[in-house]
XYZ file of C-alpha atoms in Angstrom:
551
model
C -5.770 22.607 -3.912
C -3.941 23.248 -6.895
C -5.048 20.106 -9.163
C -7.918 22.310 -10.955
C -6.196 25.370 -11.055
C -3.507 23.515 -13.659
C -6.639 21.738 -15.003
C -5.862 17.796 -13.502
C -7.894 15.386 -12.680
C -5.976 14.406 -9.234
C -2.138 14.712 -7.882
C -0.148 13.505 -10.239
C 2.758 13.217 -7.780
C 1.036 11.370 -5.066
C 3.466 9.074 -2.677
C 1.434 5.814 -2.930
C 1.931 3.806 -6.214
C -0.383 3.642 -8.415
C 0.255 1.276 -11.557
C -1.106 3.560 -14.190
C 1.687 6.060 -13.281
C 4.473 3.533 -14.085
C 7.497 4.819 -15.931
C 9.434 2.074 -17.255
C 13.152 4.041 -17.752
C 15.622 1.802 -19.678
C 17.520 0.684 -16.224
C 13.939 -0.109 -15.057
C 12.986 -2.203 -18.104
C 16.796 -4.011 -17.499
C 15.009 -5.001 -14.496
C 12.185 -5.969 -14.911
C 13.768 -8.731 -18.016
C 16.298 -9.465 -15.155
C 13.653 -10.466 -12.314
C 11.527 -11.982 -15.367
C 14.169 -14.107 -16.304
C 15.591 -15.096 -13.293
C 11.563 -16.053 -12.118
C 11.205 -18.131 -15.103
C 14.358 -20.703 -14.086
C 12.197 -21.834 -11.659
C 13.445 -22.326 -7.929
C 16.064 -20.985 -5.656
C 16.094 -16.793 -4.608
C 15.931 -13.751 -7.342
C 17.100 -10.319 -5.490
C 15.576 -6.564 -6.054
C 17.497 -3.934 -4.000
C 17.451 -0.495 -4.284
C 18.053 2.759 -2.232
C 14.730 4.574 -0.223
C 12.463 5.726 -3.241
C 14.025 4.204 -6.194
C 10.728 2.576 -7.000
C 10.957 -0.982 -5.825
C 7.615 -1.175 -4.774
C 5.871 -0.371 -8.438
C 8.673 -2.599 -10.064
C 7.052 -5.152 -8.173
C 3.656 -4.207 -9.487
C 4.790 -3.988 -13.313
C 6.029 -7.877 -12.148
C 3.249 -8.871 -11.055
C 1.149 -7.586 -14.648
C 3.329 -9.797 -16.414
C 3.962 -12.666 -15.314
C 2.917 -15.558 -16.885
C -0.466 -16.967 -16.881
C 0.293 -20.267 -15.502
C 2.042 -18.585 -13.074
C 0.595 -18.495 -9.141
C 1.878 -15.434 -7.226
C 1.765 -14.437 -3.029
C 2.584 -10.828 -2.084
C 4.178 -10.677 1.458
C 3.566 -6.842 2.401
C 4.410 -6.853 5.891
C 7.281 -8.583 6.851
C 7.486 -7.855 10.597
C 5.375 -11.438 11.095
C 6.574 -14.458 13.577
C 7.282 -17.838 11.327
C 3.730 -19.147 12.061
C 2.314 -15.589 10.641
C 4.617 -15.515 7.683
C 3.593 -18.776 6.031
C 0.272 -18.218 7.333
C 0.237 -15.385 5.180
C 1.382 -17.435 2.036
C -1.042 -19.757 2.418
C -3.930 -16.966 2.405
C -2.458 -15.261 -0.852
C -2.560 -18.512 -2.343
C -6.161 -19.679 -1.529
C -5.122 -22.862 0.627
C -8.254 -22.798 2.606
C -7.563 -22.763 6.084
C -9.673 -26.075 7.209
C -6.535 -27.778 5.320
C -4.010 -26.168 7.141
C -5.069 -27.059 10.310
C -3.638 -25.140 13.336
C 0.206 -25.446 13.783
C 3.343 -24.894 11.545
C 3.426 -28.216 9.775
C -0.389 -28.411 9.105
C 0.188 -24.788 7.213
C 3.559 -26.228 5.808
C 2.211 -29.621 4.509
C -0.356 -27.807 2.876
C 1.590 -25.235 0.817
C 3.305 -28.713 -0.194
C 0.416 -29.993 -1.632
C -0.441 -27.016 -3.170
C 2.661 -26.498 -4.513
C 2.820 -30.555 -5.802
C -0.781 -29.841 -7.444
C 0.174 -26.743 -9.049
C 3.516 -28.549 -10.434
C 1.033 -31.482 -11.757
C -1.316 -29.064 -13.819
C 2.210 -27.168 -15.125
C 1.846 -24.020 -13.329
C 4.828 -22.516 -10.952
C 4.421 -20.461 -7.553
C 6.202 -17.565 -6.918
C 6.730 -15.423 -3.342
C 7.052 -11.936 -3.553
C 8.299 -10.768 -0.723
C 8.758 -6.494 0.177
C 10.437 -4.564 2.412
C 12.765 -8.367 2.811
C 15.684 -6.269 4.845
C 13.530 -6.105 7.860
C 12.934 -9.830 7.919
C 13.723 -11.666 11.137
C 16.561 -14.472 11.086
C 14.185 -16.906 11.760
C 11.931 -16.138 9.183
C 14.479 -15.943 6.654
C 15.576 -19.477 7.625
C 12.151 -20.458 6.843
C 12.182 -18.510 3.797
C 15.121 -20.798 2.861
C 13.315 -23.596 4.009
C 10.414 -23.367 1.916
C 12.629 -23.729 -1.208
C 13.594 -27.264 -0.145
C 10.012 -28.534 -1.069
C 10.798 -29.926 -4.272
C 10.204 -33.047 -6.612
C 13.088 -35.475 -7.554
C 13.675 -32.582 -10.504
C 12.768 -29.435 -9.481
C 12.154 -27.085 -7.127
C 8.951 -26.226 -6.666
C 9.109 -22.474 -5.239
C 10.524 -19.605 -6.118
C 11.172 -16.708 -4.104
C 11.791 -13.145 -5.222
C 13.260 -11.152 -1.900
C 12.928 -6.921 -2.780
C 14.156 -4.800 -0.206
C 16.865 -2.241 0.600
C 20.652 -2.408 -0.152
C 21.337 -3.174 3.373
C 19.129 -6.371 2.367
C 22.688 -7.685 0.973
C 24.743 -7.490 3.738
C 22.044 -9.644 5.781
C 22.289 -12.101 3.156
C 26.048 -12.196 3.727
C 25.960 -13.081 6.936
C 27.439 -16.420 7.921
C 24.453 -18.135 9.257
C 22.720 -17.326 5.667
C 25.014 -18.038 3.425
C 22.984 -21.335 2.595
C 20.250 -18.771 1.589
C 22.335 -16.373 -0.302
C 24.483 -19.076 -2.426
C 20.617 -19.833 -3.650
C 20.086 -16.264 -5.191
C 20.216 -16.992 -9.122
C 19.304 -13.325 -10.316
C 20.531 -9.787 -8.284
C 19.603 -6.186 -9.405
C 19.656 -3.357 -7.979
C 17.987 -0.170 -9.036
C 20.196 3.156 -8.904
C 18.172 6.594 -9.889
C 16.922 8.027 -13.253
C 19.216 9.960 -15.472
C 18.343 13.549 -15.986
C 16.585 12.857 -19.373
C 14.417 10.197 -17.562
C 13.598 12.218 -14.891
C 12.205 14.941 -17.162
C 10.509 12.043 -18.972
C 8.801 10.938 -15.510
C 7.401 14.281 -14.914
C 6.155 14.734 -18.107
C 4.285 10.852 -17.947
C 2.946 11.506 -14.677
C 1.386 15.218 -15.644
C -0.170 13.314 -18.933
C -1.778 10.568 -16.624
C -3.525 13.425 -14.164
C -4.524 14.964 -17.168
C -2.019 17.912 -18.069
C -3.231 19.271 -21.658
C 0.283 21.151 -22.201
C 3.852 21.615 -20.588
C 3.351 22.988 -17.081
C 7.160 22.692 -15.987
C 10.185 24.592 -17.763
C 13.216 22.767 -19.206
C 14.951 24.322 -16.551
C 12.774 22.990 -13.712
C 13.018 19.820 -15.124
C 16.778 19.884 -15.214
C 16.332 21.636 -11.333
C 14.522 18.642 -10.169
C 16.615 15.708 -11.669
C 19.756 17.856 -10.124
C 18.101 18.287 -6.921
C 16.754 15.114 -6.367
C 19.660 13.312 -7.402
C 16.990 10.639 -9.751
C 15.306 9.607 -7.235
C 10.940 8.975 -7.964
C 9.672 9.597 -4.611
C 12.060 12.880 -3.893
C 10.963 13.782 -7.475
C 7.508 13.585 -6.747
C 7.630 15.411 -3.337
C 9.778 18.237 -5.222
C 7.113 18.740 -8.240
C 4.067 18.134 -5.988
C 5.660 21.435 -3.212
C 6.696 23.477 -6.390
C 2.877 23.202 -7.971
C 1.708 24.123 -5.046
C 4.401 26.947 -4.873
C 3.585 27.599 -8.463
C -0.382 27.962 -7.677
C -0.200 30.524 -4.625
C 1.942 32.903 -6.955
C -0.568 32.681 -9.734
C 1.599 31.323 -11.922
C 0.760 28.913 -14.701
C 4.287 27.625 -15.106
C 6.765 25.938 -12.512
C 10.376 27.517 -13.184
C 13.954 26.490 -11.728
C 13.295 29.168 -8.916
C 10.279 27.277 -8.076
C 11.740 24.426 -7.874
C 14.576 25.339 -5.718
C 12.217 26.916 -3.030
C 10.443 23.622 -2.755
C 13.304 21.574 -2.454
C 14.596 24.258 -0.035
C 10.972 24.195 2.072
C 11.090 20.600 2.534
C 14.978 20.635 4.299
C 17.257 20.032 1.395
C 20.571 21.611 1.948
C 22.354 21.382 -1.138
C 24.197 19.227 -3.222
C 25.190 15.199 -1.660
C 26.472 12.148 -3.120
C 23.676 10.161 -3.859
C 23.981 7.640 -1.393
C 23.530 10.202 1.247
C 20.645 11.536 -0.049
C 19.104 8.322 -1.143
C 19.173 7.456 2.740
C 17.420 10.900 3.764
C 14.737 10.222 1.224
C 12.019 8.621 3.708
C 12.887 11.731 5.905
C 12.967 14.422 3.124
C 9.699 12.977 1.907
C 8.042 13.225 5.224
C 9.182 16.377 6.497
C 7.078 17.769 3.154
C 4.622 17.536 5.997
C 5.834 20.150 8.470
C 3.322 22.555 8.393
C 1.764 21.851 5.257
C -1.599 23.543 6.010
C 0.428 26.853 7.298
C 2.781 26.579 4.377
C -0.533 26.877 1.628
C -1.126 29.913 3.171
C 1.632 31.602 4.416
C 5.272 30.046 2.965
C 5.312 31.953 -0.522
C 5.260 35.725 0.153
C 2.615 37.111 -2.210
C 3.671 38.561 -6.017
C 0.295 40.429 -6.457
C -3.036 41.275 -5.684
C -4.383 37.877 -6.906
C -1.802 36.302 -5.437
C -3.283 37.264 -2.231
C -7.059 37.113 -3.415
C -6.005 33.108 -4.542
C -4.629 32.495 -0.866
C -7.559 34.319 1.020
C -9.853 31.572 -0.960
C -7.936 28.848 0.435
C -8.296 30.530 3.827
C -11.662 30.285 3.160
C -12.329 26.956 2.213
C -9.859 25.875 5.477
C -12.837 28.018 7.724
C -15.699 26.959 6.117
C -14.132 22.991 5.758
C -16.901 21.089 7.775
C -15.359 18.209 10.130
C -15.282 14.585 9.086
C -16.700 13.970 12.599
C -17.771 15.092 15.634
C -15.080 13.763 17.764
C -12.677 15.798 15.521
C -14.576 18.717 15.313
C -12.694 20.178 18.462
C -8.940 19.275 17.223
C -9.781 20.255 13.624
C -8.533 23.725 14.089
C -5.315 22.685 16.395
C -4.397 20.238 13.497
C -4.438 23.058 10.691
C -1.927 25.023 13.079
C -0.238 22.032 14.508
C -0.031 19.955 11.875
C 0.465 16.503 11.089
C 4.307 16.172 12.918
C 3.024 17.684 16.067
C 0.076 15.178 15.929
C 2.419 12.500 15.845
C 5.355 13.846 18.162
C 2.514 14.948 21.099
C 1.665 10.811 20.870
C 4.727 9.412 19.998
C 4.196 6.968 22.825
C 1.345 5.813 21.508
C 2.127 5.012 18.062
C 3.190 1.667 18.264
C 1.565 -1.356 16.580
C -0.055 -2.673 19.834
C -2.030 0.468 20.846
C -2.904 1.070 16.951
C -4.396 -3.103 17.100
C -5.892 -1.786 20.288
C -7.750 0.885 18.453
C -8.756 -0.995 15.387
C -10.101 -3.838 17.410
C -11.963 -1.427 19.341
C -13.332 -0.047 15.885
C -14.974 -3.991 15.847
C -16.301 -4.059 19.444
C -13.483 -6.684 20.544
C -11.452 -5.897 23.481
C -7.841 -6.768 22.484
C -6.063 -6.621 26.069
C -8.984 -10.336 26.539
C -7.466 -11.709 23.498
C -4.853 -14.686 23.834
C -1.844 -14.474 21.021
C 1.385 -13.552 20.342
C 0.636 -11.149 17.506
C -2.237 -8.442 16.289
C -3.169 -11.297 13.768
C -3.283 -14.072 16.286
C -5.618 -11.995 18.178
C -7.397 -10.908 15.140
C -8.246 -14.921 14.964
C -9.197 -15.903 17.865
C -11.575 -13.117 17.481
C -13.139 -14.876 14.411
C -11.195 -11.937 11.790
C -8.605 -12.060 9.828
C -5.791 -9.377 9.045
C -5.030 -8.041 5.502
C -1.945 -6.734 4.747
C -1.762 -4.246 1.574
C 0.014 -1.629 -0.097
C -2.272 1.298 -2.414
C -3.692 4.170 -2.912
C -6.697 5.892 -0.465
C -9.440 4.916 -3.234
C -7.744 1.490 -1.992
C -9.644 2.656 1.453
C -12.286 4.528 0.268
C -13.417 0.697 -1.734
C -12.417 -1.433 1.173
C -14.536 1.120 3.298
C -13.423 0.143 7.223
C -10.556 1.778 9.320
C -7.306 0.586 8.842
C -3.868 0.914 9.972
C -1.248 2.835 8.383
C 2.433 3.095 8.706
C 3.612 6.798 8.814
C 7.233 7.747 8.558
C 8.385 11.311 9.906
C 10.880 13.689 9.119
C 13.114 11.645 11.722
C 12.713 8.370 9.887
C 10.765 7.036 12.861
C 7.443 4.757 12.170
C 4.410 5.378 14.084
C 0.858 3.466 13.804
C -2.333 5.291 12.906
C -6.038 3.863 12.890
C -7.938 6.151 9.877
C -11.145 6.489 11.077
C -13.083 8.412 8.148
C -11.869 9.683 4.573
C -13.184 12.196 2.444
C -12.362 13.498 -1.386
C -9.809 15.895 0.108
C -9.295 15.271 4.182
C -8.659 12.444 6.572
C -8.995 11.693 10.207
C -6.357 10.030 12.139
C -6.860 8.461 15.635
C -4.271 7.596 17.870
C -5.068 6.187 22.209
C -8.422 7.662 21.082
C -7.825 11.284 20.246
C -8.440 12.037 16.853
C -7.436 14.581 14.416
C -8.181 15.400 10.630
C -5.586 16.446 8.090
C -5.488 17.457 4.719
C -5.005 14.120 2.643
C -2.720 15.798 0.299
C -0.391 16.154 3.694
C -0.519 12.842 5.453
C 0.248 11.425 1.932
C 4.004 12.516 2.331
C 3.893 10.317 5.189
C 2.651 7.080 3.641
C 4.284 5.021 1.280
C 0.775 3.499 0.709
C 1.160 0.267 3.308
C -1.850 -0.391 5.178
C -2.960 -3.069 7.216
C -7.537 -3.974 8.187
C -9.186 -6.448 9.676
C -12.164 -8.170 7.692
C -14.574 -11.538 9.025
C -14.299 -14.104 6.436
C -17.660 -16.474 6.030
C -18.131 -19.076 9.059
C -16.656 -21.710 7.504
C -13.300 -20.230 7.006
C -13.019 -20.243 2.986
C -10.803 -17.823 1.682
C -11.704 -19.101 -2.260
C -15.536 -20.154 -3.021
C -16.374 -21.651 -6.331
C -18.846 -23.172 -8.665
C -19.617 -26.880 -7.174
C -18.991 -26.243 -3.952
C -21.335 -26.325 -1.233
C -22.242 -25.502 2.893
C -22.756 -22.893 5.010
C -20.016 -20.438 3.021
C -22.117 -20.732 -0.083
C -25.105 -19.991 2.078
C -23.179 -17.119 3.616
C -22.198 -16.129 0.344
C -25.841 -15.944 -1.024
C -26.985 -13.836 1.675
C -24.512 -11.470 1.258
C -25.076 -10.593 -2.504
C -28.678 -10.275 -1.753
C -27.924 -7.602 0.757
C -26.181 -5.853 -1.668
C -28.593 -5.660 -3.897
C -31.328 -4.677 -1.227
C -33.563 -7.940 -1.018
C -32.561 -9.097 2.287
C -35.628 -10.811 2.384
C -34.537 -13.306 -1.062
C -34.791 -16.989 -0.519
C -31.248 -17.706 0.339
C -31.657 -21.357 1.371
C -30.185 -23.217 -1.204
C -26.285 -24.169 -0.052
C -24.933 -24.998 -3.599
C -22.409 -22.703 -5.761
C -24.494 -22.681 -8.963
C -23.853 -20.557 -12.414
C -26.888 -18.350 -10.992
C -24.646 -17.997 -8.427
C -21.724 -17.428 -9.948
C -23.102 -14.737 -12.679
C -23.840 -12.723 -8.747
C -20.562 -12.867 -8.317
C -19.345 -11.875 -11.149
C -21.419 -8.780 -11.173
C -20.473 -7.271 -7.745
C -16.799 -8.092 -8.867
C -17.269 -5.744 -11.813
C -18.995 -3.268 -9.938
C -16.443 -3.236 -6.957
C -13.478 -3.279 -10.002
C -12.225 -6.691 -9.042
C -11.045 -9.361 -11.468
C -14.940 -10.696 -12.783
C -13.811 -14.419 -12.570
C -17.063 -15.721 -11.116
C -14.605 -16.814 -7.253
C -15.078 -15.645 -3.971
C -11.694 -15.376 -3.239
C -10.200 -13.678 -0.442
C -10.650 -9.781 -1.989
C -13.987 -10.371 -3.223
C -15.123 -11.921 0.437
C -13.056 -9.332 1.956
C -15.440 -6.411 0.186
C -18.412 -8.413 1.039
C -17.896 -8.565 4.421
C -19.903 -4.666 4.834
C -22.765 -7.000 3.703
C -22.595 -9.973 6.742
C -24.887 -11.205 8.960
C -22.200 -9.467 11.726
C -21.861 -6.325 13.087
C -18.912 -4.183 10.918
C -16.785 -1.777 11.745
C -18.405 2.379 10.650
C -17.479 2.678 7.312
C -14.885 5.105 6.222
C -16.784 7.382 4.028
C -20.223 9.169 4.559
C -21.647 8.224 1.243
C -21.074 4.005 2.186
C -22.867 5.190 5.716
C -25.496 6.821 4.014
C -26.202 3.842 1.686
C -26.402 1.528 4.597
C -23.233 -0.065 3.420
C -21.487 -0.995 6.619
């Protein structure tokens, strides 16, 4: 609501990370040479900790820009995965098509090792990234330490970078990991910005969103660094109540007072020692929620007449706000007066990760409950899919275009699993043991740390990586699918061999879908053309990909 009113282009204080707003703060550039450093002595653990918020997540994205070009990277997103998942996972990240892997443990393990043993050959290194690494299981771990056993007569030839929170340490310390931990080479841990940072990260991300001029006072910026204590993500829910705040009373400036009332209207209570209110970020953060819509209209008592003619308009345009479908058409106006926390507390029994598989599989016309495995993603395969596990931004969604899973927090610090069915500029709906809901997207946001978790068909063969020379049914796969995208469904698609014509399609719809234009099929670029298979897919998110026939 209040983006064009200060004259930006979007929220510049949005929860999921997004790389162009990176702030690298002294301690953060520390690091960043630390993890570098301790990456480039090939083998054995490095170790990223840092509090709820701190900004672990886009360190690992300002990692992953820079690392070295012979270097091969997997990102492990979602770490609540059984052993067989876990290096299943690896082994997708890194391209190691799945006809090599076979179907059991070792037949996945033996070919990371020859991966690995190939890569080590040409002179490149693997690294695993691996987030959120405090929830890990011990038996994953122990295969985490594993892993890092597959080695030449010199070297190791893996090296594992474990990020998580500071609790991640005292798992490590555990007796019946100590083999893992005495492996760790490199340890940081992030601690919060300094006050002149902070006022330095509020000014960056305003500049990004496209802020022509100072929009927050010295003294809000001091407000907010005292407030939130340095931490990014209590910063950003702080800034993003008080422009809001800021925009009902008119105003073109946010002040101290401002700032205060946000921090006050999303349950702070004063000054803490920063450990205490590093572990109440996740819940600060999401009870920004509570009542969002209500709060636009009704939290800041009105200064003056246009005060009150600014929050009639936003009355207005919550009336007149047509429904993102017709199933939510009746709940629309419960979730304005609800809100998103009620949504989630009415259902709380049914926001688990097996009813939230059991709506996204529904979403694909496959009855999970019929499905033999242990998992979601053992299901997802014997159903002929495959899961992807991601972390981003909702233009993420809006390019991947199919309903998804995301992990909410509330103000409690409890998790609950929501399908988004359908995303527009400004709203979203949410289903949950098929009821569905919409909600402002600036007000679910506050609730997602931007993890995210679809299902997508790869071609019939299996290939997660198709390239120049190769040939099969993939590549014929693969041909038909570009000329669906380009409306000639009717082009001769016969020939079965990855050619330069070929590869020059590629390369194109990687451009045009902003993927890296590298001329391979790999697993993203399949993943996106998977709205133009042979196969029935999932509604698309958005009207406009409907519209277009994309889905």
């Amino acid at each position: 609501m209040y983006t064009r009113y200060f004259g930006l282009r979007e929220n510049p204080f949005a929860l999921p990370p997004d790389p162009r707003y990176l702030y690298l703060a002294p301690r953060y550039q520390e690091a960043l040479a630390h993890l570098l450093y301790g990456i480039s002595q090939g083998g054995g653990f490095v170790q990223l900790t840092g509090e709820v918020g701190t900004g672990k997540t886009m360190m690992i994205r300002a990692l992953l820009e820079r690392l070295p070009p012979e270097v091969n990277a997997a990102l492990i997103l979602y770490p609540l995965l059984s052993v067989e998942e876990f290096v299943a996972s690896i082994c997708d990240d890194l391209g190691i098509p799945s006809a090599e892997r076979g179907s059991s443990l070792k037949g996945a393990i033996d070919a990371l090792n020859r991966f690995l043993l190939e890569n080590h050959a040409k002179g490149r290194r693997t690294v695993i990234i691996i987030d959120e690494a405090h929830r890990l299981s011990h038996e994953v771990l122990e295969q985490v330490r594993l892993l890092t056993n597959l080695e030449t007569t010199k070297e190791k030839l893996l090296q594992i970078l474990l990020v998580g929170q500071p609790e991640l340490t005292g798992l490590l310390a555990q007796p019946n990991l100590r083999q893992l931990a005495q492996r760790i080479t490199a340890r940081y841990n992030l601690g919060p910005l300094t006050a002149a940072e902070t006022a330095q990260y509020v000014r960056r991300r305003l500049e990004v969103a496209g802020a022509k001029g100072p929009i927050f006072t010295p003294g809000a910026l001091r407000a907010v660094h005292r407030l939130a204590g340095g931490i990014p993500r209590l910063i950003n829910t702080f800034c993003d109540r008080a422009l809001l705040g800021a925009y009902a009373h008119g105003r073109n400036r946010v002040t101290a007072a401002l700032l205060r009332r946000a921090a006050a209207e999303v349950g702070y209570r004063g000054p803490r020692r920063y450990g205490a209110r590093a572990a109440l970020a996740a819940g600060l953060v999401a009870a920004a929620a509570i009542g969002a819509w209500q709060w636009r209209l009704h939290a800041w008592p009105p200064l003056a007449a246009e005060t009150a003619e600014a929050s009639a308009t936003v009355d207005a345009a919550a009336r007149d706000a047509a429904p993102l479908t017709a199933d939510a058409a009746p709940a629309a106006a419960a979730a304005r007066t609800a809100g998103l926390t009620a949504f989630l507390a009415e259902r709380a029994d049914a926001t688990d990760t097996e009813n939230a598989f059991k709506t996204l599989f529904a979403k694909w016309n496959k009855d999970y409950a019929r499905l033999a495995g242990a998992t979601g993603c053992e299901r997802a395969e014997r159903a002929g899919l495959r899961c992807l596990y991601a972390s981003g931004t909702w233009n993420n969604l809006r390019q991947l275009n199919r309903p998804a899973i995301l992990e909410l927090t509330d103000d409690a610090g409890t998790r609950h699993q929501v399908v988004v069915t359908a995303l527009a500029d400004d709203r979203v709906a949410l289903e949950i043991a098929n009821e569905t809901r919409e909600f402002p997207l600036t007000e679910v946001e506050r609730y997602w740390y931007g993890k995210y978790l679809t299902l997508w068909k790869p071609p019939p063969s299996g290939e997660l990586a198709l390239r120049i020379g190769m040939e099969g049914p993939a590549v014929a796969w693969l041909r038909a699918a570009l000329a669906r995208y380009r409306g000639e469904p009717d082009a001769d698609v016969g020939n079965t061999t990855f050619d330069a014509a070929l590869r020059a399609q590629v390369r194109e719809f990687q451009r045009a879908h902003r993927l890296e234009p590298d001329g391979v099929a790999g697993r993203q670029t399949l993943i996106h053309l998977d709205a133009y298979g042979p196969d029935l897919a999932p509604p698309p998110l958005t009207r406009a990909a409907a519209e277009r026939g994309g889905g």
